[in-house]
Tab-separated table of C-alpha atoms in Angstrom:
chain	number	residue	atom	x	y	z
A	1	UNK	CA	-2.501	-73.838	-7.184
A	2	UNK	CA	-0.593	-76.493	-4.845
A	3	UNK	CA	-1.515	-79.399	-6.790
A	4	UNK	CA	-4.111	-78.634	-8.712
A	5	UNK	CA	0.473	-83.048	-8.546
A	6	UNK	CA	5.766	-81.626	-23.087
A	7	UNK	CA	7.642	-80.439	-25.250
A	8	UNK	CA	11.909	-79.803	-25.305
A	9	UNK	CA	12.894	-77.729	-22.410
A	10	UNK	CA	14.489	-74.142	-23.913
A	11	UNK	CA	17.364	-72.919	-22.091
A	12	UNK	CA	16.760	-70.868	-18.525
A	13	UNK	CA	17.992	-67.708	-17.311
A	14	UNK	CA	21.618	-67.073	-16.496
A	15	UNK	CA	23.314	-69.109	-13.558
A	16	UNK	CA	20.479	-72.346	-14.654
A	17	UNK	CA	20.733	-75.289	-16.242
A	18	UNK	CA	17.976	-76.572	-18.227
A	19	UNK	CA	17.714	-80.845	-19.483
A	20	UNK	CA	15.727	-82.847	-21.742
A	21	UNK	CA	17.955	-85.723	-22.452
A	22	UNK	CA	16.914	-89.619	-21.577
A	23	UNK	CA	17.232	-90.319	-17.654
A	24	UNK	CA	21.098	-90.716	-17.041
A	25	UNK	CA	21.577	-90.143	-13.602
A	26	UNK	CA	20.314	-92.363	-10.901
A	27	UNK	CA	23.637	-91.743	-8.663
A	28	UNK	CA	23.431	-89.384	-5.170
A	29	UNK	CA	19.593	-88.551	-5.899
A	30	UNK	CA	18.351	-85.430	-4.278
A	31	UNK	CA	15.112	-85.638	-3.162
A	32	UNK	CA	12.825	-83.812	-0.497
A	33	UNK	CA	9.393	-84.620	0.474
A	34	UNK	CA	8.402	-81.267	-1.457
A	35	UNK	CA	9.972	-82.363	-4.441
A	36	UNK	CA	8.285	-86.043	-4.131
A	37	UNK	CA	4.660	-84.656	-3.516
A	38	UNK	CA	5.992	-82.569	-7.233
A	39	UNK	CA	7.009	-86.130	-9.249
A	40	UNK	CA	10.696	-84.025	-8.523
A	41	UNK	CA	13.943	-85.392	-7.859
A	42	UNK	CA	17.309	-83.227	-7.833
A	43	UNK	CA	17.766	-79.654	-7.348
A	44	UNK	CA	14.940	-78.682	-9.299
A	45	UNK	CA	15.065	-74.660	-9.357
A	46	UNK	CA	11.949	-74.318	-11.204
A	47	UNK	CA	9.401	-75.913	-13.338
A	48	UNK	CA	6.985	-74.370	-15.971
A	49	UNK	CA	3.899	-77.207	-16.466
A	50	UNK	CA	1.741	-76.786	-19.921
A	51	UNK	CA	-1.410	-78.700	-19.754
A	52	UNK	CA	-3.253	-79.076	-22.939
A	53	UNK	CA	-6.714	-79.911	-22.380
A	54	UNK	CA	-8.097	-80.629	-25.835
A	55	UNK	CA	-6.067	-83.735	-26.832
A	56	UNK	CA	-6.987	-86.598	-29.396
A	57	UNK	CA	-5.667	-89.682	-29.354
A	58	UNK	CA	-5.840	-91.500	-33.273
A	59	UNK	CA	-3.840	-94.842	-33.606
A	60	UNK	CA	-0.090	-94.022	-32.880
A	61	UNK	CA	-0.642	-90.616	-32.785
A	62	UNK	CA	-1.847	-87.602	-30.664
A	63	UNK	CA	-3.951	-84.981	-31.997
A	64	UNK	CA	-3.005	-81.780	-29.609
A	65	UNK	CA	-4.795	-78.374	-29.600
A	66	UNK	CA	-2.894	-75.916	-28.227
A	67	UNK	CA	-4.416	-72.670	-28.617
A	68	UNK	CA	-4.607	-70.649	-25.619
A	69	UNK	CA	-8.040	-71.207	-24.742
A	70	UNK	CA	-7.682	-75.078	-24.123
A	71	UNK	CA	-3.876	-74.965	-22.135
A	72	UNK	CA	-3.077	-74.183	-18.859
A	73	UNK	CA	0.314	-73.057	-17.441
A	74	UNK	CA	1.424	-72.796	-14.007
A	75	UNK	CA	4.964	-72.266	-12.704
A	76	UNK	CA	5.856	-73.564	-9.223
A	77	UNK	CA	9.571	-72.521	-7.494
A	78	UNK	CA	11.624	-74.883	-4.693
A	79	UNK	CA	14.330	-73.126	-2.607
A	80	UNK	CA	18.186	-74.807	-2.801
A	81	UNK	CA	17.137	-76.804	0.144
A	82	UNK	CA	14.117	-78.352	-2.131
A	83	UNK	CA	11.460	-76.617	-0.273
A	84	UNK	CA	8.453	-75.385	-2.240
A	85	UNK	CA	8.218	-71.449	-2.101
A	86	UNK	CA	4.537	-70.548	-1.345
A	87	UNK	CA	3.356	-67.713	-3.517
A	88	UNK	CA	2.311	-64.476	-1.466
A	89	UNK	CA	-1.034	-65.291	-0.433
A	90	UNK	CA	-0.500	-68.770	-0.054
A	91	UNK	CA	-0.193	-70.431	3.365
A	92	UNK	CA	1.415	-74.065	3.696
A	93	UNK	CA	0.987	-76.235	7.329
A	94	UNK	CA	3.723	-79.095	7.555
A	95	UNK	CA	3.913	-81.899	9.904
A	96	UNK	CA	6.436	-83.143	12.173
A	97	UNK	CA	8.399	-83.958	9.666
A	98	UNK	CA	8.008	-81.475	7.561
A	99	UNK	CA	5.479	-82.936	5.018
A	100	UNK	CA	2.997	-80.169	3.847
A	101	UNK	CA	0.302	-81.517	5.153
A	102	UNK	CA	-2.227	-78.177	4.319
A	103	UNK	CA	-2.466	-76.073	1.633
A	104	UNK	CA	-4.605	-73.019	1.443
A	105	UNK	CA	-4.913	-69.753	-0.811
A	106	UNK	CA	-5.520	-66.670	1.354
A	107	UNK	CA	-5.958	-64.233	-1.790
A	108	UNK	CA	-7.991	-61.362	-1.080
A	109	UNK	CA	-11.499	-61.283	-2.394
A	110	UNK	CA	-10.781	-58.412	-4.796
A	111	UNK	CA	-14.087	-58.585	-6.576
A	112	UNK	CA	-16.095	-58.641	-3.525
A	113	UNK	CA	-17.899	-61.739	-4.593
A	114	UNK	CA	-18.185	-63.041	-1.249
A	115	UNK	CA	-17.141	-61.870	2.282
A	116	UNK	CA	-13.319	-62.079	3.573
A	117	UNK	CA	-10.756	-64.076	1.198
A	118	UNK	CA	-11.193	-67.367	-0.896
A	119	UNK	CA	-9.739	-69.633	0.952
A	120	UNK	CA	-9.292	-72.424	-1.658
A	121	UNK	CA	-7.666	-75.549	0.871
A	122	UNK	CA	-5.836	-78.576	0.163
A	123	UNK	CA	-5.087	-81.263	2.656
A	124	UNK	CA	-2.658	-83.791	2.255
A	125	UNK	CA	-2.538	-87.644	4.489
A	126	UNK	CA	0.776	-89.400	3.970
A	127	UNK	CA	-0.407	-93.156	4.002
A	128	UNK	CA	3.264	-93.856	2.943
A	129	UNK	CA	5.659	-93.302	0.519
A	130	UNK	CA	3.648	-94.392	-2.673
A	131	UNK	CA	0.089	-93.123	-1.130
A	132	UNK	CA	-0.915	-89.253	-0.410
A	133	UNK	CA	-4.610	-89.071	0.124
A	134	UNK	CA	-6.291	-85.214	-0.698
A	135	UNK	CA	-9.299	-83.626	0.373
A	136	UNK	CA	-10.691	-79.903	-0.293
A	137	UNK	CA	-12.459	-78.159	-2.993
A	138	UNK	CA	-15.484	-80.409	-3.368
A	139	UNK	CA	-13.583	-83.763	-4.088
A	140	UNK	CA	-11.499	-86.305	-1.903
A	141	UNK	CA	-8.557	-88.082	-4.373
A	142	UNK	CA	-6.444	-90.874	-3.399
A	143	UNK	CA	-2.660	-90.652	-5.737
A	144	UNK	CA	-0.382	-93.234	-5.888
A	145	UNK	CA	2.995	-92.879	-6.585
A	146	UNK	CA	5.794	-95.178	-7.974
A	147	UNK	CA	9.194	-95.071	-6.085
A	148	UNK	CA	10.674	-92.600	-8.484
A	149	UNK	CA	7.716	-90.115	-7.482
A	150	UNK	CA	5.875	-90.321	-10.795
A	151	UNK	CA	2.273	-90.654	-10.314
A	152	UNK	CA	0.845	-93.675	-11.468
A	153	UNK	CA	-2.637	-92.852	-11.378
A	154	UNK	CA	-5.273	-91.215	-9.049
A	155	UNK	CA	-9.110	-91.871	-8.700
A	156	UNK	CA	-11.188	-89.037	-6.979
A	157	UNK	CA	-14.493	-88.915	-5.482
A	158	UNK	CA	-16.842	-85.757	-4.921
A	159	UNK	CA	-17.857	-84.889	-1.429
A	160	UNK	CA	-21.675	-84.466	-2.748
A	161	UNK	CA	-23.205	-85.921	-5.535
A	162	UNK	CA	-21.126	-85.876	-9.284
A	163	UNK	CA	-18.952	-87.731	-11.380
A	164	UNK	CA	-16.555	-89.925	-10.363
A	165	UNK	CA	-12.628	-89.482	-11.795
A	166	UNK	CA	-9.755	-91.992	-12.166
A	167	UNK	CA	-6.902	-91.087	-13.933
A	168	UNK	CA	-3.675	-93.212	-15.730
A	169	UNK	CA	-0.724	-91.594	-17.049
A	170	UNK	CA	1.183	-92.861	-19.759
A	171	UNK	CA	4.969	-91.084	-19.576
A	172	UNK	CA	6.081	-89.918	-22.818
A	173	UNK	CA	9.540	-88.239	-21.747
A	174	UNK	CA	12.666	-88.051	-18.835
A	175	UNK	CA	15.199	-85.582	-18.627
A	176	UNK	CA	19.233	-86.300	-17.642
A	177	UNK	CA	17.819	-86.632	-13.775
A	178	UNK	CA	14.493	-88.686	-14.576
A	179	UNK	CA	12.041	-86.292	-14.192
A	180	UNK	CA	9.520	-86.556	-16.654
A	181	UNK	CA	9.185	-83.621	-19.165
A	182	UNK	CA	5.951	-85.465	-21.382
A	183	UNK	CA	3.049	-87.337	-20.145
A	184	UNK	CA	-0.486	-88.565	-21.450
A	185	UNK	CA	-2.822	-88.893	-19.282
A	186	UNK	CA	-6.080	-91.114	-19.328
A	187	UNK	CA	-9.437	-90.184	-17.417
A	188	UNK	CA	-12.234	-91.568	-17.680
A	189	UNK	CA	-15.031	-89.965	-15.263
A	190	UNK	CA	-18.499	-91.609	-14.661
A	191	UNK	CA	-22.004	-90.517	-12.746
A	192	UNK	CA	-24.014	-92.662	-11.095
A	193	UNK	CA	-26.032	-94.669	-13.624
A	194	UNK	CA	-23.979	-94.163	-16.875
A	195	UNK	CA	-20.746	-95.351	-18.553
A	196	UNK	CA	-17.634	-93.940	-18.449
A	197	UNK	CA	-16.404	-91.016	-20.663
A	198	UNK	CA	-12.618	-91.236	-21.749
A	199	UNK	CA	-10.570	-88.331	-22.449
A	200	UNK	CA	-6.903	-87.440	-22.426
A	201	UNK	CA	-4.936	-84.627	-21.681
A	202	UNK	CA	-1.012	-84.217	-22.293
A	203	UNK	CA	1.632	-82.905	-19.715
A	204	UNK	CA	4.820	-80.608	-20.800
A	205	UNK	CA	7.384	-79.730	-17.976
A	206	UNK	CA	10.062	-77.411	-18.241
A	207	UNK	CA	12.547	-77.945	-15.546
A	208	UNK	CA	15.589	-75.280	-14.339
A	209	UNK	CA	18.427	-76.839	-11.665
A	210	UNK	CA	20.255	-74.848	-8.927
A	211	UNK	CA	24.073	-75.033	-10.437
């Protein structure tokens, strides 16, 4: 999925180059509106993203199940000119400018659960550089970004009735270009009438340069 928006990188295949050193570079940044909408910077190749779901936070410490039932991985591809590369049945719209601006997963309905395809859709408003606002898939989310692309936190709202979601992420880890490799994030989601509930999650990157 587009944007459904960490632990040491191991090396990549031959002809890639693979970092997970402290930021070091902040001279003749790369950077493409694909790569922003991505927290990316540089000529990212490819990047590998673990989610771990089932994560405990205890003092100073973070308590981190990672069996397979309770992580996710997804890996996403740009081309040398920093352009995300759709998977086969997905379908990208970009505006005048070349922002994606619509995302939306033509996969065919295999399982003939329903008629035609799934047609999972994304669509993205630019307010500006620090603001993308998101709609599709039963919630509308607002993100805000910080000027290195890093999100600083996002609060989404369900088209019908359900719980509300805001979300703070606490970076852990940079590589030798700044992009983040760790992150902790905070959510705390809340239906009408009760208090919030707070959990966390934790974010591991592995990231693989064009030479």
């Amino acid at each position: 999925m587009l944007l459904a928006s960490t632990a040491a990188c191991s090396h990549g295949g031959e002809g890639d180059d693979v970092y997970d050193n402290p930021n070091k570079d902040e001279a003749g940044v790369f950077e493409t509106s694909d790569l922003s909408l991505f927290e990316l910077r540089h000529k990212v190749k490819r990047v590998t993203r673990t989610t771990y779901l089932n994560v405990r936070q205890e003092k100073d410490s973070l308590v981190v199940d990672t069996t397979a039932a309770n992580r996710l991985e997804t890996t996403i591809y740009f081309d040398s000119l920093g352009q995300y590369v759709p998977r086969r049945d997905e379908r990208l719209r970009r505006d005048k400018e070349g922002r994606i601006i619509r995302w939306e997963d033509r996969k065919p309905n295999l399982r003939r659960l329903h008629g035609g395809f799934l047609k999972d859709t994304l669509t993205y408003e630019h307010l500006s550089d620090n603001v993308v606002c998101s709609g599709g898939m039963g919630d509308y989310a607002i993100t805000v970004y910080d000027d290195k692309h890093n999100i600083v936190g996002q609060y989404t709202d369900p088209l019908v009735d359900g719980e509300h979601t805001a979300c703070f992420n606490v970076y852990r880890d940079f590589d030798d270009h700044g992009n983040w490799t760790e992150r902790m994030s905070v959510w705390t989601t809340q239906s009408t009438g009760q208090r919030p509930h707070v959990s966390h999650t934790l974010e591991r990157r592995e990231i693989t340069y064009y030479k």
